Amino acid sequence: MATYNGERYLGEQIDSILNQTYQQWCLYIHDDGSKDATKTIIKEYESRYPSKIKLLDYPIQGGALQNFMSLLEKVEADYYMFSDQDDVWHPTKIEKSYQAMKEQEAKHPEKPIIVHTDVRVVDGNLRLLHPSYREYGHIYPEKVTCFKECVINVTLGCAMLFNRKSREVSISRSWKHALMHDGWVTTRTYAENGIVYAINDSLMDYRNHDNNTIGAIDGTRFTFFYRLRHFKEMIQLNMKQYRMLRSAGYGSLFTYYLNKFRLHIH
């Protein structure tokens, strides 16, 4: 878990992890220089659950991407899950993700593997905005089946479980061009012929509020006229996405845009 000024929702998120049906986990947290009571809250939980929660003490990283990737580099484990500081995990999130992971590993031994769930989109008070993040954002995991089709990120960091192989390929190459941690891990997993498996169930509540680093985006906004009005910004975003893919071993810019148009992805 990467934290920064998260006092408002942090306790609720940690409680939801503590209440998981699957309990063989350890929560590693790094705080990125919070000015509020975030670190105090974490230390209180750490004192109550010393075998389950560990606050790591190392320098400020300067952003969500850097914070999550630094944790990924420092923590040794067989499996990894990213956690935001402001969501609520449903009780079976880890259990169902782990079951799917074991099934995929049995089918694809020795491969880097990600399993990822859908999530419910809620507001700051957990009022339901949409039952499916994927439907809300017009995100279709089934469209992306290999590295050359990886022209948009179809995973959500807080909804992922990935194995050690996926972690190894993610940290073995410079991630300085990454847009975010989830996109980089997904990109590198695809680049190494790994498996990215989508679970259709919504297994957590994803808070959409004013302080989100990114947040859920309504896919209906990407109309022709919206794209025309924001043409420059969309070109810039696509170039950032391509630079990340290129740094992971992707092919030409022509191949990138060919797959964008072929798959009808904005």
mmCIF file of C-alpha atoms in Angstrom, residues 38 81 91 96 102 115 122 138 140 144 156 177 202 224 250:
data_model
loop_
_atom_site.group_PDB
_atom_site.id
_atom_site.type_symbol
_atom_site.label_atom_id
_atom_site.label_comp_id
_atom_site.label_asym_id
_atom_site.label_seq_id
_atom_site.Cartn_x
_atom_site.Cartn_y
_atom_site.Cartn_z
ATOM 1 C CA THR A 38 -1.755 9.029 7.991
ATOM 2 C CA MET A 81 -1.450 -7.040 -4.698
ATOM 3 C CA PRO A 91 -14.288 -9.968 2.059
ATOM 4 C CA LYS A 96 -11.184 -15.406 -5.236
ATOM 5 C CA LYS A 102 -3.646 -20.972 -8.921
ATOM 6 C CA VAL A 115 -5.415 -11.872 -12.533
ATOM 7 C CA VAL A 122 -18.659 4.510 -5.504
ATOM 8 C CA HIS A 138 -15.899 1.294 -21.599
ATOM 9 C CA TYR A 140 -12.936 -4.321 -22.505
ATOM 10 C CA VAL A 144 -6.324 -7.144 -25.395
ATOM 11 C CA LEU A 156 -6.683 -1.499 -12.375
ATOM 12 C CA HIS A 177 8.632 5.964 -18.939
ATOM 13 C CA SER A 202 -16.642 -6.731 -8.802
ATOM 14 C CA PHE A 224 -16.114 12.299 -31.621
ATOM 15 C CA TYR A 250 7.035 -2.690 -28.274
#
